[in-house]
Every structure is written in structure tokens, then in C-alpha cells.
mmCIF file of N, CA and C in Angstrom:
data_model
loop_
_atom_site.group_PDB
_atom_site.id
_atom_site.type_symbol
_atom_site.label_atom_id
_atom_site.label_comp_id
_atom_site.label_asym_id
_atom_site.label_seq_id
_atom_site.Cartn_x
_atom_site.Cartn_y
_atom_site.Cartn_z
ATOM 1 N N MET B 1 -9.291 -19.777 4.799
ATOM 2 C CA MET B 1 -8.178 -18.879 4.552
ATOM 3 C C MET B 1 -6.966 -19.364 5.335
ATOM 4 N N ASP B 2 -5.825 -19.308 4.722
ATOM 5 C CA ASP B 2 -4.565 -19.654 5.354
ATOM 6 C C ASP B 2 -4.225 -18.572 6.382
ATOM 7 N N LEU B 3 -4.107 -18.959 7.646
ATOM 8 C CA LEU B 3 -3.864 -17.972 8.700
ATOM 9 C C LEU B 3 -2.487 -17.341 8.619
ATOM 10 N N SER B 4 -1.578 -17.945 7.836
ATOM 11 C CA SER B 4 -0.256 -17.343 7.682
ATOM 12 C C SER B 4 -0.246 -16.258 6.611
ATOM 13 N N THR B 5 -1.338 -16.117 5.873
ATOM 14 C CA THR B 5 -1.438 -15.098 4.828
ATOM 15 C C THR B 5 -1.763 -13.759 5.474
ATOM 16 N N PRO B 6 -0.902 -12.767 5.287
ATOM 17 C CA PRO B 6 -1.172 -11.457 5.892
ATOM 18 C C PRO B 6 -2.459 -10.822 5.364
ATOM 19 N N VAL B 7 -3.164 -10.194 6.261
ATOM 20 C CA VAL B 7 -4.369 -9.450 5.911
ATOM 21 C C VAL B 7 -3.955 -8.011 5.653
ATOM 22 N N VAL B 8 -4.489 -7.450 4.567
ATOM 23 C CA VAL B 8 -4.130 -6.097 4.156
ATOM 24 C C VAL B 8 -5.377 -5.219 4.211
ATOM 25 N N ALA B 9 -5.239 -4.049 4.803
ATOM 26 C CA ALA B 9 -6.320 -3.071 4.848
ATOM 27 C C ALA B 9 -6.030 -1.990 3.823
ATOM 28 N N LEU B 10 -7.025 -1.711 2.985
ATOM 29 C CA LEU B 10 -6.880 -0.702 1.940
ATOM 30 C C LEU B 10 -7.926 0.385 2.121
ATOM 31 N N ASN B 11 -7.536 1.585 1.782
ATOM 32 C CA ASN B 11 -8.456 2.703 1.649
ATOM 33 C C ASN B 11 -8.354 3.124 0.191
ATOM 34 N N VAL B 12 -9.344 2.763 -0.589
ATOM 35 C CA VAL B 12 -9.340 3.099 -2.012
ATOM 36 C C VAL B 12 -10.375 4.201 -2.224
ATOM 37 N N GLY B 13 -9.884 5.396 -2.435
ATOM 38 C CA GLY B 13 -10.781 6.528 -2.663
ATOM 39 C C GLY B 13 -11.797 6.734 -1.560
ATOM 40 N N GLY B 14 -11.437 6.417 -0.327
ATOM 41 C CA GLY B 14 -12.335 6.607 0.809
ATOM 42 C C GLY B 14 -13.160 5.380 1.156
ATOM 43 N N HIS B 15 -13.083 4.341 0.367
ATOM 44 C CA HIS B 15 -13.777 3.085 0.651
ATOM 45 C C HIS B 15 -12.780 2.115 1.270
ATOM 46 N N ILE B 16 -13.186 1.483 2.370
ATOM 47 C CA ILE B 16 -12.300 0.600 3.115
ATOM 48 C C ILE B 16 -12.512 -0.847 2.658
ATOM 49 N N TYR B 17 -11.412 -1.510 2.339
ATOM 50 C CA TYR B 17 -11.441 -2.914 1.938
ATOM 51 C C TYR B 17 -10.429 -3.675 2.776
ATOM 52 N N THR B 18 -10.757 -4.909 3.083
ATOM 53 C CA THR B 18 -9.845 -5.801 3.776
ATOM 54 C C THR B 18 -9.740 -7.063 2.944
ATOM 55 N N THR B 19 -8.523 -7.479 2.664
ATOM 56 C CA THR B 19 -8.286 -8.655 1.838
ATOM 57 C C THR B 19 -6.958 -9.265 2.257
ATOM 58 N N THR B 20 -6.480 -10.208 1.486
ATOM 59 C CA THR B 20 -5.199 -10.816 1.814
ATOM 60 C C THR B 20 -4.143 -10.411 0.796
ATOM 61 N N ARG B 21 -2.906 -10.513 1.203
ATOM 62 C CA ARG B 21 -1.803 -10.251 0.284
ATOM 63 C C ARG B 21 -1.869 -11.240 -0.883
ATOM 64 N N ALA B 22 -2.261 -12.469 -0.606
ATOM 65 C CA ALA B 22 -2.363 -13.480 -1.670
ATOM 66 C C ALA B 22 -3.362 -13.051 -2.746
ATOM 67 N N THR B 23 -4.480 -12.460 -2.349
ATOM 68 C CA THR B 23 -5.468 -11.985 -3.318
ATOM 69 C C THR B 23 -4.883 -10.853 -4.161
ATOM 70 N N LEU B 24 -4.228 -9.915 -3.519
ATOM 71 C CA LEU B 24 -3.680 -8.757 -4.237
ATOM 72 C C LEU B 24 -2.530 -9.131 -5.167
ATOM 73 N N THR B 25 -1.861 -10.234 -4.883
ATOM 74 C CA THR B 25 -0.721 -10.645 -5.710
ATOM 75 C C THR B 25 -1.066 -11.815 -6.631
ATOM 76 N N LYS B 26 -2.347 -12.074 -6.821
ATOM 77 C CA LYS B 26 -2.780 -13.201 -7.658
ATOM 78 C C LYS B 26 -2.209 -13.110 -9.069
ATOM 79 N N TYR B 27 -2.153 -11.906 -9.606
ATOM 80 C CA TYR B 27 -1.577 -11.681 -10.927
ATOM 81 C C TYR B 27 -0.286 -10.888 -10.723
ATOM 82 N N PRO B 28 0.850 -11.576 -10.641
ATOM 83 C CA PRO B 28 2.116 -10.933 -10.260
ATOM 84 C C PRO B 28 2.544 -9.765 -11.147
ATOM 85 N N SER B 29 2.158 -9.768 -12.417
ATOM 86 C CA SER B 29 2.576 -8.672 -13.300
ATOM 87 C C SER B 29 1.649 -7.458 -13.200
ATOM 88 N N SER B 30 0.564 -7.578 -12.440
ATOM 89 C CA SER B 30 -0.329 -6.431 -12.265
ATOM 90 C C SER B 30 0.317 -5.412 -11.332
ATOM 91 N N LEU B 31 -0.221 -4.209 -11.318
ATOM 92 C CA LEU B 31 0.291 -3.169 -10.429
ATOM 93 C C LEU B 31 0.169 -3.595 -8.970
ATOM 94 N N LEU B 32 -0.981 -4.138 -8.599
ATOM 95 C CA LEU B 32 -1.169 -4.582 -7.215
ATOM 96 C C LEU B 32 -0.232 -5.739 -6.885
ATOM 97 N N GLY B 33 -0.054 -6.655 -7.833
ATOM 98 C CA GLY B 33 0.867 -7.763 -7.619
ATOM 99 C C GLY B 33 2.280 -7.282 -7.382
ATOM 100 N N THR B 34 2.696 -6.307 -8.170
ATOM 101 C CA THR B 34 4.039 -5.753 -8.034
ATOM 102 C C THR B 34 4.207 -5.026 -6.704
ATOM 103 N N ILE B 35 3.234 -4.199 -6.359
ATOM 104 C CA ILE B 35 3.331 -3.416 -5.116
ATOM 105 C C ILE B 35 3.346 -4.331 -3.899
ATOM 106 N N PHE B 36 2.379 -5.236 -3.822
ATOM 107 C CA PHE B 36 2.213 -5.991 -2.588
ATOM 108 C C PHE B 36 3.142 -7.193 -2.476
ATOM 109 N N ALA B 37 3.714 -7.637 -3.566
ATOM 110 C CA ALA B 37 4.728 -8.692 -3.474
ATOM 111 C C ALA B 37 5.970 -8.160 -2.784
ATOM 112 N N ASN B 38 6.245 -6.887 -2.963
ATOM 113 C CA ASN B 38 7.448 -6.269 -2.408
ATOM 114 C C ASN B 38 7.168 -5.371 -1.211
ATOM 115 N N PHE B 39 5.928 -5.320 -0.778
ATOM 116 C CA PHE B 39 5.542 -4.451 0.322
ATOM 117 C C PHE B 39 6.150 -4.957 1.616
ATOM 118 N N PRO B 40 6.780 -4.105 2.397
ATOM 119 C CA PRO B 40 7.348 -4.564 3.671
ATOM 120 C C PRO B 40 6.266 -5.214 4.528
ATOM 121 N N SER B 41 6.567 -6.357 5.069
ATOM 122 C CA SER B 41 5.551 -7.132 5.777
ATOM 123 C C SER B 41 5.026 -6.449 7.037
ATOM 124 N N ASP B 42 5.748 -5.479 7.560
ATOM 125 C CA ASP B 42 5.280 -4.820 8.782
ATOM 126 C C ASP B 42 4.566 -3.492 8.513
ATOM 127 N N MET B 43 4.390 -3.134 7.238
ATOM 128 C CA MET B 43 3.732 -1.869 6.923
ATOM 129 C C MET B 43 2.308 -2.100 6.430
ATOM 130 N N HIS B 44 1.367 -1.437 7.048
ATOM 131 C CA HIS B 44 -0.029 -1.438 6.635
ATOM 132 C C HIS B 44 -0.637 -2.833 6.572
ATOM 133 N N ILE B 45 -0.072 -3.750 7.313
ATOM 134 C CA ILE B 45 -0.627 -5.086 7.403
ATOM 135 C C ILE B 45 -1.340 -5.165 8.751
ATOM 136 N N LEU B 46 -2.592 -5.577 8.733
ATOM 137 C CA LEU B 46 -3.350 -5.645 9.971
ATOM 138 C C LEU B 46 -2.847 -6.772 10.859
ATOM 139 N N ARG B 47 -2.520 -6.435 12.072
ATOM 140 C CA ARG B 47 -2.164 -7.470 13.039
ATOM 141 C C ARG B 47 -3.393 -7.854 13.860
ATOM 142 N N ASP B 48 -4.306 -6.937 14.007
ATOM 143 C CA ASP B 48 -5.576 -7.269 14.645
ATOM 144 C C ASP B 48 -6.658 -6.381 14.029
ATOM 145 N N PRO B 49 -7.912 -6.798 14.136
ATOM 146 C CA PRO B 49 -8.990 -6.099 13.426
ATOM 147 C C PRO B 49 -9.195 -4.642 13.823
ATOM 148 N N ASP B 50 -8.659 -4.222 14.947
ATOM 149 C CA ASP B 50 -8.845 -2.840 15.382
ATOM 150 C C ASP B 50 -7.710 -1.927 14.954
ATOM 151 N N ASP B 51 -6.755 -2.437 14.220
ATOM 152 C CA ASP B 51 -5.632 -1.644 13.734
ATOM 153 C C ASP B 51 -6.140 -0.737 12.605
ATOM 154 N N TRP B 52 -5.887 0.560 12.684
ATOM 155 C CA TRP B 52 -6.443 1.516 11.713
ATOM 156 C C TRP B 52 -5.500 1.845 10.569
ATOM 157 N N ARG B 53 -4.299 1.287 10.552
ATOM 158 C CA ARG B 53 -3.366 1.594 9.463
ATOM 159 C C ARG B 53 -3.863 0.953 8.167
ATOM 160 N N ARG B 54 -3.971 1.763 7.134
ATOM 161 C CA ARG B 54 -4.455 1.272 5.846
ATOM 162 C C ARG B 54 -3.584 1.838 4.735
ATOM 163 N N CYS B 55 -3.405 1.049 3.710
ATOM 164 C CA CYS B 55 -2.694 1.508 2.529
ATOM 165 C C CYS B 55 -3.681 2.311 1.682
ATOM 166 N N PHE B 56 -3.343 3.547 1.359
ATOM 167 C CA PHE B 56 -4.236 4.413 0.592
ATOM 168 C C PHE B 56 -3.926 4.329 -0.897
ATOM 169 N N ILE B 57 -4.966 4.125 -1.694
ATOM 170 C CA ILE B 57 -4.859 4.141 -3.150
ATOM 171 C C ILE B 57 -5.846 5.188 -3.655
ATOM 172 N N ASP B 58 -5.361 6.180 -4.364
ATOM 173 C CA ASP B 58 -6.179 7.298 -4.824
ATOM 174 C C ASP B 58 -6.856 6.958 -6.157
ATOM 175 N N ARG B 59 -7.832 6.057 -6.072
ATOM 176 C CA ARG B 59 -8.590 5.627 -7.248
ATOM 177 C C ARG B 59 -10.064 5.535 -6.864
ATOM 178 N N ASP B 60 -10.900 5.147 -7.819
ATOM 179 C CA ASP B 60 -12.337 5.037 -7.601
ATOM 180 C C ASP B 60 -12.640 3.874 -6.658
ATOM 181 N N GLY B 61 -13.075 4.197 -5.463
ATOM 182 C CA GLY B 61 -13.323 3.182 -4.442
ATOM 183 C C GLY B 61 -14.509 2.296 -4.709
ATOM 184 N N GLU B 62 -15.560 2.837 -5.312
ATOM 185 C CA GLU B 62 -16.734 2.016 -5.607
ATOM 186 C C GLU B 62 -16.421 0.982 -6.678
ATOM 187 N N ILE B 63 -15.727 1.378 -7.711
ATOM 188 C CA ILE B 63 -15.381 0.466 -8.805
ATOM 189 C C ILE B 63 -14.380 -0.584 -8.344
ATOM 190 N N PHE B 64 -13.533 -0.253 -7.360
ATOM 191 C CA PHE B 64 -12.544 -1.207 -6.875
ATOM 192 C C PHE B 64 -13.193 -2.479 -6.348
ATOM 193 N N ARG B 65 -14.422 -2.383 -5.896
ATOM 194 C CA ARG B 65 -15.164 -3.570 -5.446
ATOM 195 C C ARG B 65 -15.143 -4.653 -6.517
ATOM 196 N N HIS B 66 -15.358 -4.253 -7.760
ATOM 197 C CA HIS B 66 -15.406 -5.215 -8.864
ATOM 198 C C HIS B 66 -14.010 -5.733 -9.212
ATOM 199 N N VAL B 67 -13.022 -4.877 -9.081
ATOM 200 C CA VAL B 67 -11.632 -5.290 -9.293
ATOM 201 C C VAL B 67 -11.260 -6.346 -8.256
ATOM 202 N N LEU B 68 -11.562 -6.078 -7.002
ATOM 203 C CA LEU B 68 -11.220 -7.001 -5.924
ATOM 204 C C LEU B 68 -11.978 -8.321 -6.066
ATOM 205 N N ASN B 69 -13.241 -8.261 -6.421
ATOM 206 C CA ASN B 69 -13.999 -9.502 -6.628
ATOM 207 C C ASN B 69 -13.394 -10.328 -7.755
ATOM 208 N N PHE B 70 -12.927 -9.678 -8.806
ATOM 209 C CA PHE B 70 -12.273 -10.402 -9.888
ATOM 210 C C PHE B 70 -10.983 -11.060 -9.389
ATOM 211 N N LEU B 71 -10.215 -10.349 -8.588
ATOM 212 C CA LEU B 71 -8.993 -10.925 -8.037
ATOM 213 C C LEU B 71 -9.306 -12.147 -7.174
ATOM 214 N N ARG B 72 -10.414 -12.108 -6.483
ATOM 215 C CA ARG B 72 -10.792 -13.219 -5.593
ATOM 216 C C ARG B 72 -11.275 -14.441 -6.370
ATOM 217 N N THR B 73 -11.985 -14.222 -7.473
ATOM 218 C CA THR B 73 -12.663 -15.332 -8.149
ATOM 219 C C THR B 73 -12.168 -15.634 -9.555
ATOM 220 N N SER B 74 -11.450 -14.716 -10.159
ATOM 221 C CA SER B 74 -11.045 -14.794 -11.574
ATOM 222 C C SER B 74 -12.250 -14.837 -12.512
ATOM 223 N N GLU B 75 -13.375 -14.349 -12.033
ATOM 224 C CA GLU B 75 -14.578 -14.254 -12.846
ATOM 225 C C GLU B 75 -15.098 -12.823 -12.814
ATOM 226 N N LEU B 76 -15.596 -12.374 -13.943
ATOM 227 C CA LEU B 76 -16.202 -11.051 -14.002
ATOM 228 C C LEU B 76 -17.702 -11.208 -13.808
ATOM 229 N N VAL B 77 -18.161 -10.862 -12.624
ATOM 230 C CA VAL B 77 -19.579 -10.951 -12.282
ATOM 231 C C VAL B 77 -20.022 -9.551 -11.892
ATOM 232 N N LEU B 78 -20.905 -8.989 -12.694
ATOM 233 C CA LEU B 78 -21.378 -7.620 -12.469
ATOM 234 C C LEU B 78 -22.883 -7.610 -12.279
ATOM 235 N N PRO B 79 -23.386 -6.622 -11.554
ATOM 236 C CA PRO B 79 -24.839 -6.507 -11.409
ATOM 237 C C PRO B 79 -25.508 -6.344 -12.775
ATOM 238 N N ARG B 80 -26.702 -6.826 -12.883
ATOM 239 C CA ARG B 80 -27.446 -6.767 -14.148
ATOM 240 C C ARG B 80 -27.584 -5.342 -14.668
ATOM 241 N N ASP B 81 -27.717 -4.374 -13.765
ATOM 242 C CA ASP B 81 -27.920 -2.978 -14.168
ATOM 243 C C ASP B 81 -26.614 -2.174 -14.188
ATOM 244 N N PHE B 82 -25.463 -2.852 -14.206
ATOM 245 C CA PHE B 82 -24.168 -2.177 -14.177
ATOM 246 C C PHE B 82 -23.995 -1.330 -15.441
ATOM 247 N N LYS B 83 -23.613 -0.064 -15.256
ATOM 248 C CA LYS B 83 -23.505 0.862 -16.382
ATOM 249 C C LYS B 83 -22.127 1.502 -16.529
ATOM 250 N N GLU B 84 -21.195 1.145 -15.671
ATOM 251 C CA GLU B 84 -19.899 1.837 -15.654
ATOM 252 C C GLU B 84 -18.779 0.984 -16.259
ATOM 253 N N PHE B 85 -19.062 0.361 -17.411
ATOM 254 C CA PHE B 85 -18.076 -0.500 -18.057
ATOM 255 C C PHE B 85 -16.798 0.254 -18.414
ATOM 256 N N ARG B 86 -16.956 1.436 -18.953
ATOM 257 C CA ARG B 86 -15.762 2.202 -19.355
ATOM 258 C C ARG B 86 -14.900 2.542 -18.148
ATOM 259 N N LEU B 87 -15.526 2.922 -17.054
ATOM 260 C CA LEU B 87 -14.781 3.232 -15.834
ATOM 261 C C LEU B 87 -14.069 1.984 -15.298
ATOM 262 N N LEU B 88 -14.741 0.846 -15.328
ATOM 263 C CA LEU B 88 -14.107 -0.393 -14.882
ATOM 264 C C LEU B 88 -12.946 -0.758 -15.807
ATOM 265 N N GLN B 89 -13.113 -0.521 -17.087
ATOM 266 C CA GLN B 89 -12.031 -0.780 -18.043
ATOM 267 C C GLN B 89 -10.818 0.106 -17.738
ATOM 268 N N ILE B 90 -11.067 1.365 -17.443
ATOM 269 C CA ILE B 90 -9.976 2.290 -17.096
ATOM 270 C C ILE B 90 -9.250 1.802 -15.840
ATOM 271 N N GLU B 91 -9.998 1.353 -14.850
ATOM 272 C CA GLU B 91 -9.382 0.863 -13.614
ATOM 273 C C GLU B 91 -8.603 -0.427 -13.874
ATOM 274 N N ALA B 92 -9.146 -1.329 -14.669
ATOM 275 C CA ALA B 92 -8.442 -2.574 -15.010
ATOM 276 C C ALA B 92 -7.124 -2.261 -15.703
ATOM 277 N N GLU B 93 -7.145 -1.275 -16.594
ATOM 278 C CA GLU B 93 -5.920 -0.868 -17.283
ATOM 279 C C GLU B 93 -4.940 -0.211 -16.315
ATOM 280 N N PHE B 94 -5.449 0.615 -15.408
ATOM 281 C CA PHE B 94 -4.573 1.254 -14.421
ATOM 282 C C PHE B 94 -3.873 0.200 -13.563
ATOM 283 N N TYR B 95 -4.639 -0.785 -13.087
ATOM 284 C CA TYR B 95 -4.068 -1.822 -12.228
ATOM 285 C C TYR B 95 -3.312 -2.885 -13.028
ATOM 286 N N ARG B 96 -3.387 -2.804 -14.355
ATOM 287 C CA ARG B 96 -2.675 -3.720 -15.262
ATOM 288 C C ARG B 96 -3.042 -5.181 -14.993
ATOM 289 N N ILE B 97 -4.335 -5.424 -14.835
ATOM 290 C CA ILE B 97 -4.807 -6.792 -14.616
ATOM 291 C C ILE B 97 -5.288 -7.330 -15.960
ATOM 292 N N GLN B 98 -4.381 -7.946 -16.687
ATOM 293 C CA GLN B 98 -4.656 -8.376 -18.049
ATOM 294 C C GLN B 98 -5.855 -9.330 -18.158
ATOM 295 N N PRO B 99 -6.017 -10.309 -17.267
ATOM 296 C CA PRO B 99 -7.202 -11.172 -17.374
ATOM 297 C C PRO B 99 -8.516 -10.398 -17.212
ATOM 298 N N LEU B 100 -8.539 -9.368 -16.387
ATOM 299 C CA LEU B 100 -9.743 -8.543 -16.243
ATOM 300 C C LEU B 100 -9.962 -7.705 -17.495
ATOM 301 N N ILE B 101 -8.902 -7.176 -18.057
ATOM 302 C CA ILE B 101 -9.014 -6.418 -19.316
ATOM 303 C C ILE B 101 -9.617 -7.303 -20.397
ATOM 304 N N GLU B 102 -9.136 -8.538 -20.489
ATOM 305 C CA GLU B 102 -9.650 -9.479 -21.493
ATOM 306 C C GLU B 102 -11.099 -9.852 -21.207
ATOM 307 N N ALA B 103 -11.426 -10.056 -19.954
ATOM 308 C CA ALA B 103 -12.802 -10.405 -19.571
ATOM 309 C C ALA B 103 -13.767 -9.280 -19.932
ATOM 310 N N LEU B 104 -13.334 -8.050 -19.761
ATOM 311 C CA LEU B 104 -14.187 -6.905 -20.114
ATOM 312 C C LEU B 104 -14.403 -6.817 -21.621
ATOM 313 N N LYS B 105 -13.384 -7.175 -22.398
ATOM 314 C CA LYS B 105 -13.532 -7.153 -23.859
ATOM 315 C C LYS B 105 -14.598 -8.145 -24.321
ATOM 316 N N GLY B 106 -14.687 -9.282 -23.625
ATOM 317 C CA GLY B 106 -15.638 -10.315 -24.027
ATOM 318 C C GLY B 106 -16.968 -10.257 -23.297
ATOM 319 N N TYR B 107 -17.123 -9.289 -22.401
ATOM 320 C CA TYR B 107 -18.343 -9.209 -21.606
ATOM 321 C C TYR B 107 -19.486 -8.678 -22.460
ATOM 322 N N ARG B 108 -20.606 -9.350 -22.386
ATOM 323 C CA ARG B 108 -21.796 -8.896 -23.138
ATOM 324 C C ARG B 108 -22.624 -7.996 -22.245
ATOM 325 N N TYR B 109 -22.811 -6.758 -22.705
ATOM 326 C CA TYR B 109 -23.607 -5.800 -21.939
ATOM 327 C C TYR B 109 -24.510 -5.024 -22.835
#
């Protein structure tokens, strides 16, 4: 990881995630790309691991795991017993991540 890339702490529906601004802005036209590209660099950015400031997103925190993994890898990899396709589709549409929306359309389940 590039040490100059800011680390961002998120609270998504009560679930805590830590990632980088680069990951969140991977798809610039997505909602996350738009928000975090313009996010003030001194707000809700972790300066050290014990900093408790987190950006809150009022969405499904469990499903966000799959959204974040897609942002990290550009691959849709889901557990074999995954049953919440419609919910993941709704979240992909909310975050406006077009490659994830397309990946869900072609996913065999």
C-alpha cells in the first residue's frame, strides 16, 4: 500500500470498515468516488489506528463487505451460499458502481 494514500474509517450501518481513499474513489463516477474525491483531507481520515472518527453511511453494513471487496479487486466473489443478490443489487445501484451492477447482471446463481 502506498503510505501517502489516506486511510479512511467508515461506519456503515454499525459495521466498521477501514480502507483507503484510493479504493473508495476507484470508480470516480460512483457515489463513493464522488464523495471521497472531494472529501476534506482532514475530516474522518485516520491519522493513527486509535483515532475513533469515522464517516457514517446509513446503509446495510453486512452487504457493504461485498461492495468494498469489489472496489478492491474489481471482481465479484461471493460465498457459495450467498442468498442476498437483490439486496446487493440495490446497494450497487445506490452507490452507483456501474461495473458492480454489470457484474451482478452476469453472475450465475
